[in-house]
mmCIF file of C-alpha atoms in Angstrom:
data_model
loop_
_atom_site.group_PDB
_atom_site.id
_atom_site.type_symbol
_atom_site.label_atom_id
_atom_site.label_comp_id
_atom_site.label_asym_id
_atom_site.label_seq_id
_atom_site.Cartn_x
_atom_site.Cartn_y
_atom_site.Cartn_z
ATOM 1 C CA MET A 144 98.410 69.183 120.521
ATOM 2 C CA ALA A 145 96.909 71.241 123.340
ATOM 3 C CA ASN A 146 100.307 72.826 124.077
ATOM 4 C CA ASP A 147 100.386 74.247 120.562
ATOM 5 C CA SER A 148 98.171 77.104 121.785
ATOM 6 C CA ILE A 149 101.283 79.182 122.487
ATOM 7 C CA LEU A 150 101.666 79.479 118.712
ATOM 8 C CA GLN A 151 98.674 81.819 118.613
ATOM 9 C CA GLN A 152 100.802 84.348 120.514
ATOM 10 C CA PHE A 153 103.948 83.889 118.450
ATOM 11 C CA PHE A 154 103.072 85.990 115.399
ATOM 12 C CA SER A 155 101.908 89.122 117.219
ATOM 13 C CA ARG A 156 103.090 92.685 116.629
ATOM 14 C CA GLN A 157 103.774 93.211 120.321
ATOM 15 C CA SER A 158 105.963 90.116 120.602
ATOM 16 C CA PHE A 159 107.720 90.882 117.317
ATOM 17 C CA HIS A 160 108.650 94.441 118.242
ATOM 18 C CA ARG A 161 109.830 93.450 121.718
ATOM 19 C CA LEU A 162 112.103 90.981 119.997
ATOM 20 C CA VAL A 163 113.419 93.490 117.453
ATOM 21 C CA GLN A 164 114.038 96.098 120.142
ATOM 22 C CA ASN A 165 115.468 93.897 122.904
ATOM 23 C CA ARG A 166 116.428 90.676 121.120
ATOM 24 C CA LYS A 167 114.411 88.989 123.841
ATOM 25 C CA ASP A 168 110.817 87.815 124.164
ATOM 26 C CA ASP A 169 109.525 85.003 126.379
ATOM 27 C CA VAL A 170 107.022 83.639 123.841
ATOM 28 C CA PHE A 171 109.632 83.612 121.066
ATOM 29 C CA SER A 172 112.170 81.848 123.290
ATOM 30 C CA GLU A 173 109.688 79.166 124.346
ATOM 31 C CA VAL A 174 108.458 78.531 120.814
ATOM 32 C CA ALA A 175 112.006 78.389 119.438
ATOM 33 C CA ARG A 176 112.912 75.859 122.139
ATOM 34 C CA ARG A 177 109.912 73.636 121.394
ATOM 35 C CA TYR A 178 109.573 73.813 117.637
ATOM 36 C CA VAL A 179 112.940 74.687 116.101
ATOM 37 C CA PRO A 180 115.611 71.965 116.332
ATOM 38 C CA SER A 181 119.003 73.473 117.125
ATOM 39 C CA SER A 182 117.507 76.955 117.194
ATOM 40 C CA LYS A 183 120.633 78.457 118.728
ATOM 41 C CA GLY A 184 122.769 79.738 115.888
ATOM 42 C CA LYS A 185 119.941 79.986 113.372
ATOM 43 C CA THR A 186 118.996 83.413 112.068
ATOM 44 C CA TYR A 187 115.806 84.980 113.338
ATOM 45 C CA ALA A 188 114.417 84.798 109.797
ATOM 46 C CA GLU A 189 115.074 81.029 109.722
ATOM 47 C CA ILE A 190 113.293 80.559 113.047
ATOM 48 C CA PHE A 191 110.227 82.505 111.937
ATOM 49 C CA SER A 192 110.102 80.490 108.703
ATOM 50 C CA THR A 193 110.464 77.169 110.534
ATOM 51 C CA VAL A 194 107.640 77.978 112.955
ATOM 52 C CA TYR A 195 105.457 79.253 110.099
ATOM 53 C CA ASP A 196 106.048 76.024 108.219
ATOM 54 C CA TYR A 197 104.965 74.080 111.304
ATOM 55 C CA ILE A 198 101.687 75.961 111.723
ATOM 56 C CA SER A 199 100.995 75.604 107.991
ATOM 57 C CA LYS A 200 100.927 71.837 108.443
ATOM 58 C CA SER A 201 99.902 71.173 112.029
ATOM 59 C CA TYR A 202 98.243 74.171 113.706
ATOM 60 C CA ARG A 203 96.730 76.551 111.187
ATOM 61 C CA THR A 204 96.046 79.699 113.176
ATOM 62 C CA GLU A 205 94.103 82.760 112.063
ATOM 63 C CA TYR A 206 97.457 84.451 111.482
ATOM 64 C CA TYR A 207 98.342 81.777 108.938
ATOM 65 C CA TYR A 208 95.062 82.253 107.051
ATOM 66 C CA LYS A 209 95.372 86.047 107.040
ATOM 67 C CA ASN A 210 98.988 85.920 105.954
ATOM 68 C CA LYS A 211 98.057 83.588 103.086
ATOM 69 C CA ILE A 212 95.274 85.937 101.957
ATOM 70 C CA LEU A 213 97.651 88.902 102.113
ATOM 71 C CA ASN A 214 100.415 87.170 100.165
ATOM 72 C CA LYS A 215 98.185 85.577 97.521
ATOM 73 C CA MET A 216 95.574 88.289 97.007
ATOM 74 C CA ILE A 217 97.468 91.510 97.758
ATOM 75 C CA LEU A 218 101.236 91.040 97.458
ATOM 76 C CA SER A 219 101.576 88.473 94.657
ATOM 77 C CA HIS A 220 102.539 89.493 91.130
ATOM 78 C CA LYS A 221 99.082 88.423 89.939
ATOM 79 C CA ALA A 222 97.259 90.678 92.416
ATOM 80 C CA SER A 223 96.166 94.188 91.548
ATOM 81 C CA LYS A 224 98.722 96.706 92.773
ATOM 82 C CA ASN A 225 95.849 99.064 93.584
ATOM 83 C CA SER A 226 94.387 96.707 96.179
ATOM 84 C CA VAL A 227 94.593 97.476 99.884
ATOM 85 C CA ALA A 228 93.726 95.374 102.917
ATOM 86 C CA LEU A 229 92.286 96.010 106.348
ATOM 87 C CA GLN A 230 91.867 93.594 109.236
ATOM 88 C CA GLU A 231 89.576 93.407 112.274
ATOM 89 C CA LEU A 232 87.317 96.140 110.888
ATOM 90 C CA PRO A 233 84.377 96.788 113.282
ATOM 91 C CA ILE A 234 81.049 96.421 111.451
ATOM 92 C CA GLY A 235 77.947 96.598 113.620
ATOM 93 C CA THR A 236 78.496 94.176 116.492
ATOM 94 C CA SER A 237 81.117 92.134 114.611
ATOM 95 C CA LYS A 238 84.659 92.553 113.335
ATOM 96 C CA ALA A 239 85.547 91.550 109.783
ATOM 97 C CA ASP A 240 88.670 89.396 109.832
ATOM 98 C CA PHE A 241 89.992 90.663 106.514
ATOM 99 C CA VAL A 242 88.765 93.214 103.971
ATOM 100 C CA ILE A 243 90.260 93.747 100.525
ATOM 101 C CA ILE A 244 89.422 96.927 98.664
ATOM 102 C CA ASN A 245 90.138 97.649 95.060
ATOM 103 C CA ARG A 246 87.298 99.090 93.015
ATOM 104 C CA LYS A 247 84.885 97.360 95.395
ATOM 105 C CA GLY A 248 85.169 96.072 98.935
ATOM 106 C CA ARG A 249 85.237 92.367 99.736
ATOM 107 C CA VAL A 250 84.984 90.816 103.181
ATOM 108 C CA TYR A 251 86.771 87.562 104.042
ATOM 109 C CA GLU A 252 85.516 85.904 107.210
ATOM 110 C CA ILE A 253 87.995 83.252 108.353
ATOM 111 C CA LYS A 254 86.982 79.980 109.983
ATOM 112 C CA THR A 255 90.056 77.947 110.837
ATOM 113 C CA GLU A 256 90.374 74.433 112.194
ATOM 114 C CA LEU A 257 90.469 76.077 115.636
ATOM 115 C CA ASP A 258 87.130 77.950 115.263
ATOM 116 C CA ASN A 259 83.468 77.110 115.682
ATOM 117 C CA LEU A 260 80.562 78.441 113.621
ATOM 118 C CA ASP A 261 78.336 79.687 116.451
ATOM 119 C CA ARG A 262 78.421 83.369 115.429
ATOM 120 C CA LEU A 263 78.836 82.958 111.687
ATOM 121 C CA LYS A 264 75.315 83.950 110.648
ATOM 122 C CA SER A 265 75.258 87.130 112.748
ATOM 123 C CA GLN A 266 78.741 88.043 111.524
ATOM 124 C CA LEU A 267 77.754 87.749 107.869
ATOM 125 C CA ASP A 268 74.523 89.660 108.468
ATOM 126 C CA ASN A 269 76.578 92.540 109.870
ATOM 127 C CA TYR A 270 79.055 92.533 106.991
ATOM 128 C CA TYR A 271 76.295 92.845 104.385
ATOM 129 C CA LYS A 272 75.260 96.143 106.000
ATOM 130 C CA ALA A 273 78.524 97.730 104.831
ATOM 131 C CA PHE A 274 79.807 95.541 101.983
ATOM 132 C CA SER A 275 78.054 93.888 99.076
ATOM 133 C CA ILE A 276 80.555 91.044 98.552
ATOM 134 C CA VAL A 277 81.169 88.616 101.424
ATOM 135 C CA ASN A 278 83.238 85.413 101.533
ATOM 136 C CA VAL A 279 84.045 82.715 104.060
ATOM 137 C CA VAL A 280 87.560 81.255 103.969
ATOM 138 C CA THR A 281 87.847 77.855 105.583
ATOM 139 C CA TYR A 282 89.382 74.375 105.405
ATOM 140 C CA GLU A 283 88.306 71.397 103.321
ATOM 141 C CA ASN A 284 86.473 69.413 106.007
ATOM 142 C CA ASN A 285 84.431 72.472 106.980
ATOM 143 C CA ILE A 286 82.951 73.292 103.579
ATOM 144 C CA GLU A 287 79.786 71.210 103.892
ATOM 145 C CA LYS A 288 78.926 72.751 107.278
ATOM 146 C CA ILE A 289 79.510 76.259 105.919
ATOM 147 C CA CYS A 290 77.267 75.598 102.915
ATOM 148 C CA GLU A 291 74.455 74.544 105.244
ATOM 149 C CA LYS A 292 74.738 77.701 107.358
ATOM 150 C CA VAL A 293 75.144 80.534 104.855
ATOM 151 C CA SER A 294 73.035 81.980 102.055
ATOM 152 C CA ASP A 295 73.756 81.261 98.410
ATOM 153 C CA SER A 296 75.174 84.764 97.944
ATOM 154 C CA VAL A 297 78.117 84.101 100.278
ATOM 155 C CA GLY A 298 81.325 83.090 98.552
ATOM 156 C CA ILE A 299 83.150 80.050 99.914
ATOM 157 C CA ILE A 300 86.914 79.703 99.560
ATOM 158 C CA CYS A 301 88.933 76.704 100.701
ATOM 159 C CA LEU A 302 92.514 76.974 101.921
ATOM 160 C CA THR A 303 93.794 73.553 100.944
ATOM 161 C CA HIS A 304 96.286 71.398 102.837
ATOM 162 C CA ARG A 305 98.934 72.577 100.381
ATOM 163 C CA GLY A 306 98.275 76.226 101.163
ATOM 164 C CA ALA A 307 96.468 77.097 97.937
ATOM 165 C CA PHE A 308 93.107 78.834 97.617
ATOM 166 C CA LYS A 309 90.299 76.995 95.869
ATOM 167 C CA GLU A 310 87.085 78.861 95.102
ATOM 168 C CA ILE A 311 84.198 76.567 95.984
ATOM 169 C CA ARG A 312 81.496 79.123 95.252
ATOM 170 C CA ARG A 313 81.809 82.653 93.907
ATOM 171 C CA ALA A 314 80.231 85.424 95.968
ATOM 172 C CA VAL A 315 77.167 87.103 94.497
ATOM 173 C CA GLU A 316 77.044 90.860 94.967
ATOM 174 C CA THR A 317 74.183 91.711 97.329
ATOM 175 C CA ARG A 318 73.249 95.369 97.816
ATOM 176 C CA ASP A 319 69.762 95.208 99.328
ATOM 177 C CA LEU A 320 71.088 94.850 102.916
ATOM 178 C CA LEU A 321 73.398 97.886 102.834
ATOM 179 C CA ASN A 322 72.831 100.264 105.727
ATOM 180 C CA SER A 323 74.011 103.886 105.605
ATOM 181 C CA GLY A 324 74.037 104.209 109.385
ATOM 182 C CA VAL A 325 76.340 101.224 109.826
ATOM 183 C CA MET A 326 78.725 102.529 107.153
ATOM 184 C CA PHE A 327 78.757 105.987 108.718
ATOM 185 C CA ASP A 328 79.668 104.568 112.138
ATOM 186 C CA ILE A 329 82.765 102.957 110.610
ATOM 187 C CA LEU A 330 84.018 106.210 109.117
ATOM 188 C CA ARG A 331 86.348 108.564 110.944
ATOM 189 C CA LYS A 332 85.381 112.203 111.417
ATOM 190 C CA ASN A 333 87.691 113.538 108.702
ATOM 191 C CA GLU A 334 86.385 110.867 106.311
ATOM 192 C CA TYR A 335 82.678 111.600 106.679
ATOM 193 C CA GLU A 336 83.312 115.343 106.675
ATOM 194 C CA GLU A 337 85.120 115.047 103.335
ATOM 195 C CA ILE A 338 82.202 113.042 101.926
ATOM 196 C CA LEU A 339 79.618 115.565 103.096
ATOM 197 C CA LEU A 340 81.602 118.461 101.656
ATOM 198 C CA LYS A 341 81.738 116.716 98.283
ATOM 199 C CA GLU A 342 78.039 115.905 98.348
ATOM 200 C CA TYR A 343 76.594 119.078 99.891
ATOM 201 C CA GLY A 344 79.353 121.672 99.700
ATOM 202 C CA GLU A 345 79.091 122.430 103.409
ATOM 203 C CA LEU A 346 78.968 120.890 106.880
ATOM 204 C CA PRO A 347 76.185 121.253 109.476
ATOM 205 C CA LEU A 348 76.270 124.469 111.473
ATOM 206 C CA CYS A 349 75.362 123.263 114.955
ATOM 207 C CA GLY A 350 76.807 122.579 118.378
ATOM 208 C CA ASP A 351 79.096 119.678 119.163
ATOM 209 C CA PHE A 352 76.282 117.817 120.911
ATOM 210 C CA SER A 353 74.200 117.400 117.734
ATOM 211 C CA TYR A 354 76.985 117.573 115.137
ATOM 212 C CA TYR A 355 77.565 113.830 114.812
ATOM 213 C CA ARG A 356 73.827 113.105 114.624
ATOM 214 C CA ASN A 357 73.271 115.744 111.935
ATOM 215 C CA CYS A 358 76.242 114.521 109.902
ATOM 216 C CA LYS A 359 74.902 110.982 110.091
ATOM 217 C CA ALA A 360 71.461 112.136 108.930
ATOM 218 C CA LEU A 361 72.993 113.903 105.921
ATOM 219 C CA PHE A 362 75.080 110.851 105.030
ATOM 220 C CA SER A 363 72.009 108.616 105.334
ATOM 221 C CA ALA A 364 70.096 110.874 102.930
ATOM 222 C CA ILE A 365 72.575 110.131 100.137
ATOM 223 C CA ASN A 366 71.579 107.400 97.677
ATOM 224 C CA ILE A 367 72.765 104.117 99.225
ATOM 225 C CA ASN A 368 74.820 103.077 96.199
ATOM 226 C CA THR A 369 76.528 106.462 96.127
ATOM 227 C CA SER A 370 77.183 106.487 99.861
ATOM 228 C CA GLN A 371 78.742 103.026 99.664
ATOM 229 C CA LYS A 372 81.098 104.199 96.906
ATOM 230 C CA TYR A 373 82.148 107.094 99.124
ATOM 231 C CA PHE A 374 82.547 104.695 102.054
ATOM 232 C CA VAL A 375 84.711 102.200 100.152
ATOM 233 C CA LYS A 376 86.913 104.952 98.716
ATOM 234 C CA ALA A 377 87.468 106.415 102.200
ATOM 235 C CA LEU A 378 88.571 103.027 103.557
ATOM 236 C CA LYS A 379 90.880 102.511 100.602
ATOM 237 C CA ASN A 380 92.549 105.886 101.206
ATOM 238 C CA ARG A 381 92.946 104.943 104.869
ATOM 239 C CA SER A 382 95.209 102.021 104.037
ATOM 240 C CA ARG A 383 97.179 102.983 100.922
ATOM 241 C CA LYS A 384 100.561 101.245 100.691
ATOM 242 C CA ASN A 385 103.134 100.291 98.088
ATOM 243 C CA ASN A 386 102.552 96.545 98.013
ATOM 244 C CA ASP A 387 105.935 95.820 96.423
ATOM 245 C CA ASP A 388 107.683 97.092 99.570
ATOM 246 C CA PHE A 389 106.710 94.018 101.556
ATOM 247 C CA ASN A 390 108.126 91.372 99.226
ATOM 248 C CA ILE A 391 111.667 92.045 100.447
ATOM 249 C CA PHE A 392 110.726 90.386 103.742
ATOM 250 C CA PRO A 393 110.193 86.653 104.441
ATOM 251 C CA GLU A 394 106.660 85.515 103.651
ATOM 252 C CA SER A 395 106.142 84.393 107.242
ATOM 253 C CA ILE A 396 106.207 87.926 108.722
ATOM 254 C CA ARG A 397 104.660 90.092 105.988
ATOM 255 C CA LEU A 398 101.300 90.347 107.749
ATOM 256 C CA LEU A 399 103.047 91.727 110.852
ATOM 257 C CA LEU A 400 104.629 94.492 108.801
ATOM 258 C CA TYR A 401 101.685 95.284 106.519
ATOM 259 C CA PHE A 402 99.446 96.245 109.426
ATOM 260 C CA ASP A 403 102.241 97.773 111.486
ATOM 261 C CA ARG A 404 102.038 101.361 112.654
ATOM 262 C CA GLU A 405 105.813 101.638 112.858
ATOM 263 C CA ASP A 406 107.572 104.118 110.587
ATOM 264 C CA LYS A 407 109.046 102.541 107.445
ATOM 265 C CA LYS A 408 112.407 103.984 108.464
ATOM 266 C CA LYS A 409 112.540 101.267 111.138
ATOM 267 C CA TRP A 410 112.472 98.569 108.460
ATOM 268 C CA ARG A 411 116.256 98.876 108.177
ATOM 269 C CA ASP A 412 116.511 97.762 111.799
ATOM 270 C CA ILE A 413 114.134 94.871 111.112
ATOM 271 C CA LYS A 414 116.152 93.703 108.087
ATOM 272 C CA ARG A 415 119.334 93.783 110.158
ATOM 273 C CA PHE A 416 117.622 91.905 112.974
ATOM 274 C CA LEU A 417 116.357 89.116 110.695
ATOM 275 C CA VAL A 418 119.838 88.102 109.535
ATOM 276 C CA GLU A 419 121.279 88.042 113.054
ATOM 277 C CA HIS A 420 121.811 84.681 114.756
ATOM 278 C CA TYR A 421 119.680 83.724 117.724
ATOM 279 C CA GLY A 422 121.698 83.138 120.885
ATOM 280 C CA GLY A 423 119.162 80.921 122.660
#
């Protein structure tokens, strides 16, 4: 349905926190009215779960795909507790939808039923400049098209109609496209300074105008395999979390909280909010 497009705004951090703070949000109210029978009197948690169940069957948004990856590959009992996730990571001229880092970094580019494949090749080309393992996550009817467009090294994962992941083709680690300059541009100042201190024992002594350029030159002089290990470790430290913390919340909203910048102390307010009844 064309009107279902409002669902792409429903699971957003901005909307969620307006709702928690004020118990009022226009998008939430409209979606509850349209998609949740007898929404008045239901708890907020029940409404989120009902809407999530609808998109899982009828309008599978990028949020749904990301939330599935997070729950299955990061937060499940089978997942490594040392894994961390990042989303929308800028790499070259693209943004990686989802990145999982454990010992290595893995990119997951998402192509939902609502997407086209126009930029797929350029996106994957960018990702291989920073990561050696790249996957595309898509739906069953899209697999043949994806196979025709991507190289044999790209992993292909299907999110089935039942919400399970099926590995169609395992990613092959590819290191010959790694680019030190691209990796360096992703790092924050404190991250690349820490790397350079470990590698060289000192930082460049120069003015602010040339400092970044000189730091980048030093990083680029490091063996590419070594620099990528530094790079991946820095990103992992950027996003360290206790994954068990998130399983106390409904599955439908875990992605919102995992990538939230709010202090964990506010989770008590969120838990109280979720069990309250919606007044319509």
